[in-house]
XYZ file of C-alpha atoms in Angstrom:
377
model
C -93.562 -18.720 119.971
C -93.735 -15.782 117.427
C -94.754 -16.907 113.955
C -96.374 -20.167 115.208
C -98.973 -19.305 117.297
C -99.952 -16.772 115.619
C -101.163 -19.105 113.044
C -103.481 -21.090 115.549
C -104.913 -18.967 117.774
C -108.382 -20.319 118.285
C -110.172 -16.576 118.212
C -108.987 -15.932 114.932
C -110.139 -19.762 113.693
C -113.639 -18.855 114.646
C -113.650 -15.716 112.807
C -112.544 -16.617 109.601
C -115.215 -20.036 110.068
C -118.061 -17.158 110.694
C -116.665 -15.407 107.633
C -116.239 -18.903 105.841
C -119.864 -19.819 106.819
C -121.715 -16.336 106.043
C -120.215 -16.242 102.447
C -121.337 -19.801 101.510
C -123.926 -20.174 99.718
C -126.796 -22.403 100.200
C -127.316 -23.651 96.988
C -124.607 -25.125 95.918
C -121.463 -26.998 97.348
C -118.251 -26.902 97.438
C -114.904 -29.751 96.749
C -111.786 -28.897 97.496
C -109.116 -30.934 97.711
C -105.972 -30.359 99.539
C -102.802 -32.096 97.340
C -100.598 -32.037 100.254
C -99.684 -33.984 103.138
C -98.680 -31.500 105.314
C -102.322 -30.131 104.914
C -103.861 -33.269 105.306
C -101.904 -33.630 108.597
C -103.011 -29.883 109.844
C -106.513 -30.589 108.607
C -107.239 -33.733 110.820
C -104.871 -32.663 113.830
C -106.831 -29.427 114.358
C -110.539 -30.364 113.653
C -110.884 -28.105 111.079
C -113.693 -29.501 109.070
C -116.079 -29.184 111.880
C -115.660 -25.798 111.570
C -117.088 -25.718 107.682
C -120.416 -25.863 106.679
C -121.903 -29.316 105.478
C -121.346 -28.122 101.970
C -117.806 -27.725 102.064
C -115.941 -31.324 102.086
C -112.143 -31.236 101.616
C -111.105 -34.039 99.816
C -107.465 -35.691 100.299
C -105.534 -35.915 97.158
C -101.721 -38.037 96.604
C -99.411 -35.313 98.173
C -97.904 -37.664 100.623
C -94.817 -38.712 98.778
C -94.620 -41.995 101.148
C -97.847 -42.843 100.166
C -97.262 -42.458 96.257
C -94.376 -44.392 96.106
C -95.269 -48.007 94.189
C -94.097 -51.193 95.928
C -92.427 -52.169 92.599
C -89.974 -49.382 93.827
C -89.823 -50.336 97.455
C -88.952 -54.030 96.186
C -85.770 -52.715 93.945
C -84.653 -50.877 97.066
C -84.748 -53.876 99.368
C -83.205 -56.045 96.323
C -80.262 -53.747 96.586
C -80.268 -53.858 100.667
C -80.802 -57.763 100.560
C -79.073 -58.649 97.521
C -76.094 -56.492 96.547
C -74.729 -56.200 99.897
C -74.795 -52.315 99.870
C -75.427 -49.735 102.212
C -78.906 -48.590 101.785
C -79.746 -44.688 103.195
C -82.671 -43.878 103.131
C -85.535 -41.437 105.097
C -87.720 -43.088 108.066
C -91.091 -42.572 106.596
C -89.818 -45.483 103.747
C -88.827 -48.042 106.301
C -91.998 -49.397 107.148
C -94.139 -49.037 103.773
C -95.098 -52.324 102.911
C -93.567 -54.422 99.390
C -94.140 -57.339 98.133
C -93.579 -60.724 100.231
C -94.580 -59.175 103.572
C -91.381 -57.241 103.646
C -90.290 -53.596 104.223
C -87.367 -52.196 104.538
C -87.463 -51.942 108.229
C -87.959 -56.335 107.954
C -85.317 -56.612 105.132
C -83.265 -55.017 108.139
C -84.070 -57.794 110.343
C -83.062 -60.073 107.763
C -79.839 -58.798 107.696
C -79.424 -56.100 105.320
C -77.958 -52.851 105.844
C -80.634 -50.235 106.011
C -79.642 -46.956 107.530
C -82.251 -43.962 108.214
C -80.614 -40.478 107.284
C -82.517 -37.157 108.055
C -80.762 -35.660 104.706
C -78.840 -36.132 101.293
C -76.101 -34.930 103.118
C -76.246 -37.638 106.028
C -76.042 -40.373 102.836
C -72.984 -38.810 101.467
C -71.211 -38.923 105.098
C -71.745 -42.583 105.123
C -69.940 -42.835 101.532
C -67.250 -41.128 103.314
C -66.953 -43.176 106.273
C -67.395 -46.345 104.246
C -64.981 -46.214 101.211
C -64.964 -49.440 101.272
C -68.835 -50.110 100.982
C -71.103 -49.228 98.158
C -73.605 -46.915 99.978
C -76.796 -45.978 97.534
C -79.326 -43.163 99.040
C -82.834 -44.069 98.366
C -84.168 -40.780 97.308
C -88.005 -40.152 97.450
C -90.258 -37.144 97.291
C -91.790 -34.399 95.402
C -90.041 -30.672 94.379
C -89.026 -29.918 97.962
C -86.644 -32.706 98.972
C -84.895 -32.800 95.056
C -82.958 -29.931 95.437
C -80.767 -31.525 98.816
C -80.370 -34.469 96.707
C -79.165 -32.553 93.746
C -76.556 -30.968 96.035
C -75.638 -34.734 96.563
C -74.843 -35.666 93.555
C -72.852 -32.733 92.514
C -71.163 -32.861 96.170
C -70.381 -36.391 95.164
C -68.465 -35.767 91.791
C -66.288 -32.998 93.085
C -65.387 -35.007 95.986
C -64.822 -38.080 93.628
C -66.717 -40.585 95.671
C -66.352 -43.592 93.326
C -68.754 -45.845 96.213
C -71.924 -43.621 96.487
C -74.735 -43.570 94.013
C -78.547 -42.536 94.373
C -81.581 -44.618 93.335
C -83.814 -41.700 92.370
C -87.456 -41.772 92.645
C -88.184 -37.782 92.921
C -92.074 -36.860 91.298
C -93.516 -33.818 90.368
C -96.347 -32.249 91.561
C -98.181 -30.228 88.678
C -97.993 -33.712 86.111
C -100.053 -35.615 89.054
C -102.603 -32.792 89.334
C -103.385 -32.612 85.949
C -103.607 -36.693 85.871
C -106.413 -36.153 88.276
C -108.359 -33.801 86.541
C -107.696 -35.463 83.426
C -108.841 -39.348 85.175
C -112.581 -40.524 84.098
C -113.576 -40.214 87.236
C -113.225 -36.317 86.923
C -113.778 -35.570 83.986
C -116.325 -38.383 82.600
C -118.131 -39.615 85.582
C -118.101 -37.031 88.316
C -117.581 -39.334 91.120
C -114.941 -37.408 92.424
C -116.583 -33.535 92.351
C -113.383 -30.905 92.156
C -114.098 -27.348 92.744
C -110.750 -26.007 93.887
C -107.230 -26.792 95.410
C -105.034 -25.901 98.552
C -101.738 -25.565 96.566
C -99.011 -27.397 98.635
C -96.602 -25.349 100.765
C -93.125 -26.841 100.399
C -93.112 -27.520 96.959
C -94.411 -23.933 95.540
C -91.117 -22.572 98.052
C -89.123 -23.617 95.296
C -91.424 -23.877 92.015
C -93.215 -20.492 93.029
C -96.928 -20.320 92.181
C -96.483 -19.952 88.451
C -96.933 -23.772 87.240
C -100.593 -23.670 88.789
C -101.269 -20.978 86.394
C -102.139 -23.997 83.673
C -105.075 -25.362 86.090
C -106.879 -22.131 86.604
C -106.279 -21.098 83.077
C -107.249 -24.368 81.152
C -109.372 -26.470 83.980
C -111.113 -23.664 85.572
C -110.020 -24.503 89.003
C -108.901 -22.184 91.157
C -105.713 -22.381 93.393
C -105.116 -21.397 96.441
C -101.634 -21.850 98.183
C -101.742 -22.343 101.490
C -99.095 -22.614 104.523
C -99.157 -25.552 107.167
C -100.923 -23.937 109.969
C -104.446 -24.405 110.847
C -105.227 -20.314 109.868
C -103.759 -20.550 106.598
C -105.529 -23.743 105.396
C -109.043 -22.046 106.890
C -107.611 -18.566 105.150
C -107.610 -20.187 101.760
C -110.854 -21.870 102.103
C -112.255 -18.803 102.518
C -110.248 -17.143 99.794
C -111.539 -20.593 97.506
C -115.232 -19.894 98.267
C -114.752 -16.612 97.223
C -113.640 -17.476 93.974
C -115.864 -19.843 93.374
C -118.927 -17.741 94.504
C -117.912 -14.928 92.241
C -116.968 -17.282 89.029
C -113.399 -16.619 89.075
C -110.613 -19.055 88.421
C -107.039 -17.979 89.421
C -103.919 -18.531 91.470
C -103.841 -16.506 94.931
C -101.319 -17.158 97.144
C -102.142 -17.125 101.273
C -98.514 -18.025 101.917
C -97.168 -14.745 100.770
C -94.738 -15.189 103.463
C -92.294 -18.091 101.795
C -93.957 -18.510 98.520
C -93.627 -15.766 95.050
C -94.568 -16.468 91.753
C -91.160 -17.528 90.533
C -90.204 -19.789 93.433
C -86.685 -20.805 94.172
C -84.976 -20.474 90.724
C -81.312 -20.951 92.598
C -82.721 -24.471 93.362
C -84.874 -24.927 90.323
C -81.614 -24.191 88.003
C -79.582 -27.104 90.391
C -82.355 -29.522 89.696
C -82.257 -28.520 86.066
C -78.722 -29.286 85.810
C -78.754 -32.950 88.013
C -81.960 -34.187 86.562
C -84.363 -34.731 83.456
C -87.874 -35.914 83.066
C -89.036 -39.740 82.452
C -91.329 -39.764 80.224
C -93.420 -41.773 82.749
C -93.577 -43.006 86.056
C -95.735 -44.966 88.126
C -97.831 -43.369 91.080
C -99.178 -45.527 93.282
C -103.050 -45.463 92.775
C -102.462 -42.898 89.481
C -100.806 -45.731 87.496
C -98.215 -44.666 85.106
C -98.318 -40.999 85.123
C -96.399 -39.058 81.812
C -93.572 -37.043 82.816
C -94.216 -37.126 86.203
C -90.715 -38.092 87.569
C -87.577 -37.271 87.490
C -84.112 -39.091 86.792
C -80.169 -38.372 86.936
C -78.917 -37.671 83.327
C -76.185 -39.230 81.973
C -73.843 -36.683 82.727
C -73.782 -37.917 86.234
C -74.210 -41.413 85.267
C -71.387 -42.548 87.475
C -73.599 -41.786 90.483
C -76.898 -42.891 89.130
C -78.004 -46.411 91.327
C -80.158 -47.435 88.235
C -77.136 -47.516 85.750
C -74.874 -49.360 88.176
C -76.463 -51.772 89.517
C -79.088 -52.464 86.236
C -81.886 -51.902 88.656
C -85.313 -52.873 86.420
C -88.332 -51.676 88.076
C -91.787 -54.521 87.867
C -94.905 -52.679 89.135
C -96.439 -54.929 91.733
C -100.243 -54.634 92.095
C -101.677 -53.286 95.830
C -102.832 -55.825 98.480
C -106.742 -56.239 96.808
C -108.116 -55.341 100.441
C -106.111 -52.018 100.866
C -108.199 -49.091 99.351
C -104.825 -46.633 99.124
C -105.405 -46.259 95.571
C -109.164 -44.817 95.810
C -108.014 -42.871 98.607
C -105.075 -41.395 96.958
C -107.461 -40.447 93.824
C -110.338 -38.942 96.214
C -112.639 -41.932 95.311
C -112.956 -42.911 99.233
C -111.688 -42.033 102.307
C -110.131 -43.825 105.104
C -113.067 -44.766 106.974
C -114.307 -46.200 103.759
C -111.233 -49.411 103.970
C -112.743 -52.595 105.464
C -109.381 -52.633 107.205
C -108.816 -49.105 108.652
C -108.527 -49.231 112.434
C -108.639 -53.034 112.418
C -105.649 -54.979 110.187
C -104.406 -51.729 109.444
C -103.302 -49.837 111.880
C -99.729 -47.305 111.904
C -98.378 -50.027 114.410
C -99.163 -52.920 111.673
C -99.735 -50.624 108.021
C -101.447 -52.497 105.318
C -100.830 -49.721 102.831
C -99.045 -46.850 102.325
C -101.896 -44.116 103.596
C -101.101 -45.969 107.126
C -97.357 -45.535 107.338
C -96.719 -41.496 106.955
C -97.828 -39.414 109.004
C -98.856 -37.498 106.541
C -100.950 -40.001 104.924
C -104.632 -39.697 104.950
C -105.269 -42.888 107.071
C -102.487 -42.085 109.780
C -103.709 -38.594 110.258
C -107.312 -39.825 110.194
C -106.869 -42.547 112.460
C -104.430 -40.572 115.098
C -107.352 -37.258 115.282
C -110.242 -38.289 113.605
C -111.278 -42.078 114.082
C -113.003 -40.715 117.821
C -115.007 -38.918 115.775
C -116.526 -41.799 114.178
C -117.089 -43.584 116.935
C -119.363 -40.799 118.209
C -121.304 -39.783 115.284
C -122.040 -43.494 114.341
Protein backbone atom coordinates (compact mmCIF):
# COMPACT_ATOMS: atom_id res chain seq x y z
CA UNK A 1 0.00 0.00 0.00
CA UNK A 2 2.29 2.82 -1.38
CA UNK A 3 2.12 6.00 0.69
CA UNK A 4 0.78 4.19 3.81
CA UNK A 5 3.16 1.91 4.81
CA UNK A 6 5.69 3.74 4.14
CA UNK A 7 4.76 5.86 6.99
CA UNK A 8 4.83 2.89 9.58
CA UNK A 9 7.38 0.76 8.87
CA UNK A 10 8.69 -0.32 12.22
CA UNK A 11 12.67 -0.03 11.09
CA UNK A 12 12.35 3.42 10.34
CA UNK A 13 10.26 4.06 13.91
CA UNK A 14 13.27 2.80 15.73
CA UNK A 15 15.61 4.97 13.98
CA UNK A 16 14.19 8.16 14.29
CA UNK A 17 13.43 6.99 18.43
CA UNK A 18 17.47 6.36 18.52
CA UNK A 19 17.83 9.74 16.85
CA UNK A 20 14.93 11.16 19.14
CA UNK A 21 16.68 9.65 22.24
CA UNK A 22 20.50 10.59 21.44
CA UNK A 23 19.55 14.33 20.88
CA UNK A 24 17.65 14.71 24.20
CA UNK A 25 19.09 16.12 26.64
CA UNK A 26 19.35 15.04 30.14
CA UNK A 27 18.75 18.00 31.88
CA UNK A 28 15.84 19.22 31.03
CA UNK A 29 12.35 17.98 29.72
CA UNK A 30 10.28 18.29 27.28
CA UNK A 31 5.92 19.05 26.81
CA UNK A 32 4.48 18.79 23.83
CA UNK A 33 1.18 18.66 23.17
CA UNK A 34 -0.48 17.31 20.18
CA UNK A 35 -3.90 19.66 19.36
CA UNK A 36 -5.31 17.06 17.21
CA UNK A 37 -7.36 14.11 17.34
CA UNK A 38 -6.17 12.37 14.61
CA UNK A 39 -2.72 12.48 16.45
CA UNK A 40 -4.03 11.55 19.58
CA UNK A 41 -5.59 8.50 17.83
CA UNK A 42 -2.05 7.56 15.97
CA UNK A 43 -0.25 8.28 19.21
CA UNK A 44 -2.10 5.65 21.45
CA UNK A 45 -2.87 3.09 18.50
CA UNK A 46 0.86 2.70 17.72
CA UNK A 47 2.63 2.84 21.18
CA UNK A 48 4.53 5.59 20.38
CA UNK A 49 5.36 7.07 23.70
CA UNK A 50 7.20 4.05 24.77
CA UNK A 51 9.44 4.79 22.29
CA UNK A 52 10.43 8.46 23.94
CA UNK A 53 12.54 9.03 26.64
CA UNK A 54 10.96 9.64 30.21
CA UNK A 55 11.46 13.30 29.60
CA UNK A 56 9.39 13.69 26.72
CA UNK A 57 5.47 13.48 27.71
CA UNK A 58 3.00 14.41 24.94
CA UNK A 59 0.21 15.99 26.32
CA UNK A 60 -3.45 15.77 24.65
CA UNK A 61 -4.92 19.07 23.90
CA UNK A 62 -9.04 19.84 22.59
CA UNK A 63 -8.55 18.88 18.84
CA UNK A 64 -11.30 16.38 18.87
CA UNK A 65 -14.15 18.46 17.60
CA UNK A 66 -16.71 15.77 19.22
CA UNK A 67 -15.19 16.25 22.31
CA UNK A 68 -15.32 20.22 22.28
CA UNK A 69 -18.68 20.49 21.46
CA UNK A 70 -20.79 21.86 24.81
CA UNK A 71 -23.93 19.92 25.75
CA UNK A 72 -25.79 23.30 25.72
CA UNK A 73 -25.35 22.70 21.88
CA UNK A 74 -26.14 19.03 21.79
CA UNK A 75 -29.48 19.97 23.79
CA UNK A 76 -30.63 22.71 20.96
CA UNK A 77 -30.00 19.98 18.41
CA UNK A 78 -32.16 17.36 20.07
CA UNK A 79 -34.81 20.30 20.87
CA UNK A 80 -35.07 20.66 17.15
CA UNK A 81 -35.13 16.62 16.55
CA UNK A 82 -37.68 16.22 19.53
CA UNK A 83 -39.51 19.32 19.35
CA UNK A 84 -39.89 20.89 15.90
CA UNK A 85 -40.57 17.78 14.15
CA UNK A 86 -37.63 18.25 11.65
CA UNK A 87 -35.28 16.16 10.03
CA UNK A 88 -32.11 16.29 11.90
CA UNK A 89 -28.63 15.24 9.72
CA UNK A 90 -26.08 15.04 11.34
CA UNK A 91 -22.34 13.04 11.52
CA UNK A 92 -22.10 9.66 13.71
CA UNK A 93 -19.47 10.76 16.10
CA UNK A 94 -22.50 13.39 17.55
CA UNK A 95 -25.06 10.70 18.08
CA UNK A 96 -23.95 9.32 21.16
CA UNK A 97 -22.26 12.43 23.06
CA UNK A 98 -24.08 12.79 26.07
CA UNK A 99 -26.68 16.20 26.91
CA UNK A 100 -28.47 17.04 29.46
CA UNK A 101 -31.36 14.65 30.92
CA UNK A 102 -29.52 11.41 30.08
CA UNK A 103 -30.22 11.95 26.44
CA UNK A 104 -28.23 11.93 23.15
CA UNK A 105 -29.13 12.14 20.03
CA UNK A 106 -28.86 8.51 19.32
CA UNK A 107 -31.81 8.22 22.62
CA UNK A 108 -33.79 11.29 21.33
CA UNK A 109 -33.96 8.76 18.27
CA UNK A 110 -35.48 6.17 20.32
CA UNK A 111 -37.86 8.58 21.51
CA UNK A 112 -39.06 9.18 18.31
CA UNK A 113 -37.34 11.88 16.63
CA UNK A 114 -35.90 11.91 13.33
CA UNK A 115 -32.16 11.72 13.55
CA UNK A 116 -30.37 10.72 10.41
CA UNK A 117 -26.40 10.07 10.24
CA UNK A 118 -24.90 11.59 6.91
CA UNK A 119 -21.15 10.98 5.99
CA UNK A 120 -21.23 14.66 4.28
CA UNK A 121 -22.87 18.21 3.74
CA UNK A 122 -23.80 16.88 0.64
CA UNK A 123 -25.71 13.68 2.04
CA UNK A 124 -27.89 16.54 4.22
CA UNK A 125 -28.78 18.44 1.17
CA UNK A 126 -30.03 15.06 -0.66
CA UNK A 127 -32.40 14.55 2.13
CA UNK A 128 -33.81 18.28 1.57
CA UNK A 129 -34.32 17.05 -1.83
CA UNK A 130 -36.03 13.93 -1.19
CA UNK A 131 -38.11 15.51 1.56
CA UNK A 132 -39.63 18.81 0.20
CA UNK A 133 -42.05 18.39 2.30
CA UNK A 134 -39.96 18.13 5.63
CA UNK A 135 -37.81 20.74 7.19
CA UNK A 136 -34.40 18.90 7.21
CA UNK A 137 -31.59 21.03 9.34
CA UNK A 138 -27.80 19.57 9.10
CA UNK A 139 -26.13 19.70 12.38
CA UNK A 140 -22.80 20.96 11.38
CA UNK A 141 -19.77 20.43 13.76
CA UNK A 142 -16.03 20.65 13.47
CA UNK A 143 -12.97 22.64 13.10
CA UNK A 144 -11.36 24.29 9.54
CA UNK A 145 -11.46 20.97 7.70
CA UNK A 146 -15.13 19.94 7.61
CA UNK A 147 -16.38 24.01 7.04
CA UNK A 148 -15.53 24.19 3.67
CA UNK A 149 -18.17 20.94 2.54
CA UNK A 150 -20.64 22.73 4.54
CA UNK A 151 -20.03 26.02 2.89
CA UNK A 152 -20.58 24.26 -0.45
CA UNK A 153 -23.99 23.42 1.26
CA UNK A 154 -25.23 26.38 1.79
CA UNK A 155 -24.38 27.98 -1.43
CA UNK A 156 -25.59 24.56 -3.19
CA UNK A 157 -28.74 25.25 -1.28
CA UNK A 158 -29.57 28.88 -2.54
CA UNK A 159 -28.95 28.18 -6.17
CA UNK A 160 -31.04 25.20 -6.00
CA UNK A 161 -33.71 27.24 -4.00
CA UNK A 162 -34.31 24.71 -1.30
CA UNK A 163 -36.80 26.72 0.80
CA UNK A 164 -36.86 23.33 3.56
CA UNK A 165 -33.09 22.93 4.39
CA UNK A 166 -31.19 25.03 6.83
CA UNK A 167 -27.87 24.33 8.89
CA UNK A 168 -27.40 24.75 12.66
CA UNK A 169 -23.74 25.76 12.55
CA UNK A 170 -21.36 25.04 15.22
CA UNK A 171 -17.90 25.14 13.09
CA UNK A 172 -14.63 26.38 15.61
CA UNK A 173 -11.41 27.47 14.83
CA UNK A 174 -8.34 26.13 15.68
CA UNK A 175 -5.63 28.98 16.18
CA UNK A 176 -8.36 31.13 18.76
CA UNK A 177 -8.39 27.76 21.03
CA UNK A 178 -4.58 27.50 21.00
CA UNK A 179 -3.94 30.76 22.02
CA UNK A 180 -6.83 30.35 24.88
CA UNK A 181 -4.55 27.70 26.19
CA UNK A 182 -1.50 29.44 26.36
CA UNK A 183 -3.20 32.40 27.49
CA UNK A 184 -5.32 30.09 30.59
CA UNK A 185 -3.71 30.57 34.29
CA UNK A 186 -2.80 27.39 34.29
CA UNK A 187 -0.13 28.19 31.53
CA UNK A 188 0.78 31.10 31.93
CA UNK A 189 0.38 31.84 35.88
CA UNK A 190 0.68 28.54 37.52
CA UNK A 191 2.60 26.14 35.35
CA UNK A 192 0.55 23.17 36.01
CA UNK A 193 0.23 22.43 32.59
CA UNK A 194 4.21 22.75 31.26
CA UNK A 195 4.03 23.63 27.21
CA UNK A 196 7.16 23.37 25.30
CA UNK A 197 5.93 22.80 21.77
CA UNK A 198 3.00 21.64 19.44
CA UNK A 199 2.21 18.91 16.72
CA UNK A 200 0.25 21.30 14.41
CA UNK A 201 -2.92 19.38 13.27
CA UNK A 202 -2.99 17.81 9.79
CA UNK A 203 -6.43 18.42 8.28
CA UNK A 204 -6.96 21.74 9.29
CA UNK A 205 -3.42 23.39 8.12
CA UNK A 206 -4.60 21.47 4.39
CA UNK A 207 -6.72 24.31 4.07
CA UNK A 208 -5.39 27.23 6.48
CA UNK A 209 -1.67 26.40 5.40
CA UNK A 210 0.93 26.81 8.16
CA UNK A 211 0.89 30.58 8.21
CA UNK A 212 -1.66 31.29 11.25
CA UNK A 213 0.87 29.33 13.62
CA UNK A 214 3.31 31.91 12.74
CA UNK A 215 1.63 34.15 15.82
CA UNK A 216 2.59 31.25 18.47
CA UNK A 217 6.20 30.89 17.59
CA UNK A 218 6.55 34.56 17.06
CA UNK A 219 4.76 35.97 20.24
CA UNK A 220 4.62 32.68 22.71
CA UNK A 221 7.88 31.22 21.88
CA UNK A 222 6.54 27.88 21.06
CA UNK A 223 7.53 26.15 18.35
CA UNK A 224 5.26 24.31 15.77
CA UNK A 225 5.61 21.49 14.17
CA UNK A 226 2.96 20.15 11.62
CA UNK A 227 2.68 16.82 11.47
CA UNK A 228 0.72 14.11 9.20
CA UNK A 229 -1.41 11.16 10.74
CA UNK A 230 0.98 8.37 10.51
CA UNK A 231 2.99 7.03 13.26
CA UNK A 232 6.55 8.37 11.30
CA UNK A 233 5.38 11.74 10.93
CA UNK A 234 4.18 12.34 14.53
CA UNK A 235 7.80 10.64 15.74
CA UNK A 236 9.42 12.93 12.69
CA UNK A 237 8.20 16.09 14.32
CA UNK A 238 9.11 15.16 17.76
CA UNK A 239 12.33 14.93 16.70
CA UNK A 240 12.22 18.05 14.59
CA UNK A 241 10.50 19.76 18.19
CA UNK A 242 13.49 18.64 20.31
CA UNK A 243 15.61 20.10 17.98
CA UNK A 244 14.21 23.34 18.27
CA UNK A 245 13.93 23.39 21.56
CA UNK A 246 17.54 22.15 22.24
CA UNK A 247 18.95 24.82 20.02
CA UNK A 248 16.55 27.84 21.41
CA UNK A 249 14.67 28.30 18.34
CA UNK A 250 10.99 29.00 18.01
CA UNK A 251 9.41 28.57 14.51
CA UNK A 252 6.93 26.87 12.24
CA UNK A 253 8.40 23.70 10.27
CA UNK A 254 6.24 21.75 8.48
CA UNK A 255 6.83 17.58 8.37
CA UNK A 256 3.74 17.28 6.19
CA UNK A 257 5.28 18.95 3.24
CA UNK A 258 3.34 16.54 1.29
CA UNK A 259 -0.46 18.15 1.68
CA UNK A 260 0.32 21.13 3.73
CA UNK A 261 2.13 24.90 2.26
CA UNK A 262 2.22 27.96 3.96
CA UNK A 263 -0.85 29.45 2.36
CA UNK A 264 -3.15 26.45 2.66
CA UNK A 265 -6.26 26.03 0.62
CA UNK A 266 -7.17 29.68 -0.28
CA UNK A 267 -9.96 28.22 -2.97
CA UNK A 268 -11.64 26.89 0.25
CA UNK A 269 -10.55 29.58 2.64
CA UNK A 270 -12.19 32.34 0.15
CA UNK A 271 -15.70 29.90 0.17
CA UNK A 272 -15.66 29.97 3.91
CA UNK A 273 -14.99 33.68 3.79
CA UNK A 274 -17.92 34.27 1.74
CA UNK A 275 -20.62 31.68 3.80
CA UNK A 276 -19.41 32.58 7.21
CA UNK A 277 -18.22 35.29 9.85
CA UNK A 278 -16.76 35.11 13.28
CA UNK A 279 -18.84 35.14 16.75
CA UNK A 280 -17.34 37.05 18.82
CA UNK A 281 -17.43 34.08 21.26
CA UNK A 282 -18.23 30.66 21.63
CA UNK A 283 -18.24 28.13 24.16
CA UNK A 284 -15.64 25.15 24.16
CA UNK A 285 -16.33 22.57 26.20
CA UNK A 286 -13.71 22.60 29.09
CA UNK A 287 -12.20 26.22 27.52
CA UNK A 288 -15.43 28.05 28.50
CA UNK A 289 -16.37 30.84 26.29
CA UNK A 290 -13.57 31.23 23.95
CA UNK A 291 -13.42 34.95 21.82
CA UNK A 292 -13.80 34.54 18.25
CA UNK A 293 -13.42 31.11 18.21
CA UNK A 294 -16.47 30.08 16.05
CA UNK A 295 -17.95 30.63 13.21
CA UNK A 296 -21.63 31.53 11.98
CA UNK A 297 -23.72 31.95 8.59
CA UNK A 298 -24.05 35.74 7.81
CA UNK A 299 -27.04 37.22 7.05
CA UNK A 300 -26.70 37.06 3.53
CA UNK A 301 -27.65 33.47 3.71
CA UNK A 302 -29.97 33.97 6.48
CA UNK A 303 -32.69 32.00 4.79
CA UNK A 304 -30.63 28.85 5.41
CA UNK A 305 -29.26 29.66 8.79
CA UNK A 306 -31.13 26.96 11.55
CA UNK A 307 -30.47 29.63 14.32
CA UNK A 308 -32.56 32.44 12.57
CA UNK A 309 -35.43 30.11 11.71
CA UNK A 310 -36.16 28.32 14.24
CA UNK A 311 -34.94 31.15 17.17
CA UNK A 312 -32.64 28.49 18.46
CA UNK A 313 -31.09 30.17 21.99
CA UNK A 314 -28.18 28.31 23.14
CA UNK A 315 -27.99 27.77 27.58
CA UNK A 316 -24.53 26.35 28.45
CA UNK A 317 -25.17 23.35 30.63
CA UNK A 318 -22.41 22.56 33.17
CA UNK A 319 -20.43 18.86 32.71
CA UNK A 320 -21.54 15.82 34.79
CA UNK A 321 -19.25 16.95 38.21
CA UNK A 322 -17.65 13.30 38.03
CA UNK A 323 -16.51 13.50 34.30
CA UNK A 324 -12.94 15.08 34.16
CA UNK A 325 -13.36 15.99 30.10
CA UNK A 326 -12.71 19.47 30.88
CA UNK A 327 -9.13 18.94 32.65
CA UNK A 328 -8.44 16.55 30.06
CA UNK A 329 -9.31 18.70 27.20
CA UNK A 330 -7.02 21.61 28.86
CA UNK A 331 -3.97 19.08 29.58
CA UNK A 332 -4.67 19.34 33.39
CA UNK A 333 -5.17 15.33 33.61
CA UNK A 334 -5.34 12.55 31.59
CA UNK A 335 -7.71 9.78 31.16
CA UNK A 336 -6.44 7.47 33.62
CA UNK A 337 -6.69 10.32 36.01
CA UNK A 338 -11.14 10.12 35.83
CA UNK A 339 -12.49 8.10 38.78
CA UNK A 340 -14.76 6.79 36.05
CA UNK A 341 -12.50 5.83 33.07
CA UNK A 342 -12.77 2.12 32.31
CA UNK A 343 -15.53 1.69 34.90
CA UNK A 344 -18.98 4.03 34.35
CA UNK A 345 -17.39 5.29 31.43
CA UNK A 346 -16.71 3.23 28.96
CA UNK A 347 -17.21 3.93 24.67
CA UNK A 348 -20.13 1.32 25.05
CA UNK A 349 -21.77 3.59 27.98
CA UNK A 350 -19.69 7.38 27.50
CA UNK A 351 -19.96 9.62 30.44
CA UNK A 352 -18.31 12.47 28.58
CA UNK A 353 -17.37 13.51 25.46
CA UNK A 354 -13.42 12.23 25.55
CA UNK A 355 -15.32 8.63 25.60
CA UNK A 356 -17.49 8.93 22.52
CA UNK A 357 -14.91 9.84 19.46
CA UNK A 358 -12.61 7.93 18.57
CA UNK A 359 -10.51 10.45 18.47
CA UNK A 360 -10.99 11.50 21.93
CA UNK A 361 -8.30 11.07 24.43
CA UNK A 362 -10.24 8.53 26.64
CA UNK A 363 -11.49 6.29 23.62
CA UNK A 364 -8.07 6.07 22.14
CA UNK A 365 -6.59 5.56 25.61
CA UNK A 366 -8.90 3.06 26.70
CA UNK A 367 -9.04 0.99 23.17
CA UNK A 368 -4.62 0.83 23.10
CA UNK A 369 -3.47 2.01 26.18
CA UNK A 370 -5.60 0.98 29.36
CA UNK A 371 -3.42 -2.75 29.11
CA UNK A 372 -0.75 -0.78 29.74
CA UNK A 373 -1.89 0.29 33.01
CA UNK A 374 -2.83 -2.71 34.14
CA UNK A 375 0.77 -3.92 33.77
CA UNK A 376 2.81 -1.15 35.01
CA UNK A 377 0.53 -0.74 38.15
Amino acid sequence: MKYINEFRDGKTARVIAAAIAAETRADRSYHIMEFCGGHTHAISRYGLSDLLPDNIRLIHGPGCPVCVLPIGRIDNAIDLALNRGVILATYGDCLRVPASGGLSLLKAKARGADVRMVYSSADALKLAQDHPEREVVFFAIGFETTTPPTAVAIVQAEKLGLKNFTVFCNHVLTPSAIANILESPEVRLHGTVPLDAFIGPAHVSTVIGSQPYEHFAEEYEKPVVIAGFEPLDVMQAILMLVRQLNEGRAEVENEFSRAVTREGNVKAQNLVAEVFELRKSFEWRGLNEVPYSALRIKAKYAAWDAERRFGIEYKSVADNKACECGAILRGLKRPQDCKLFGTVCTPENPMGSCMVSSEGACAAHYTYGRYKDAVTS
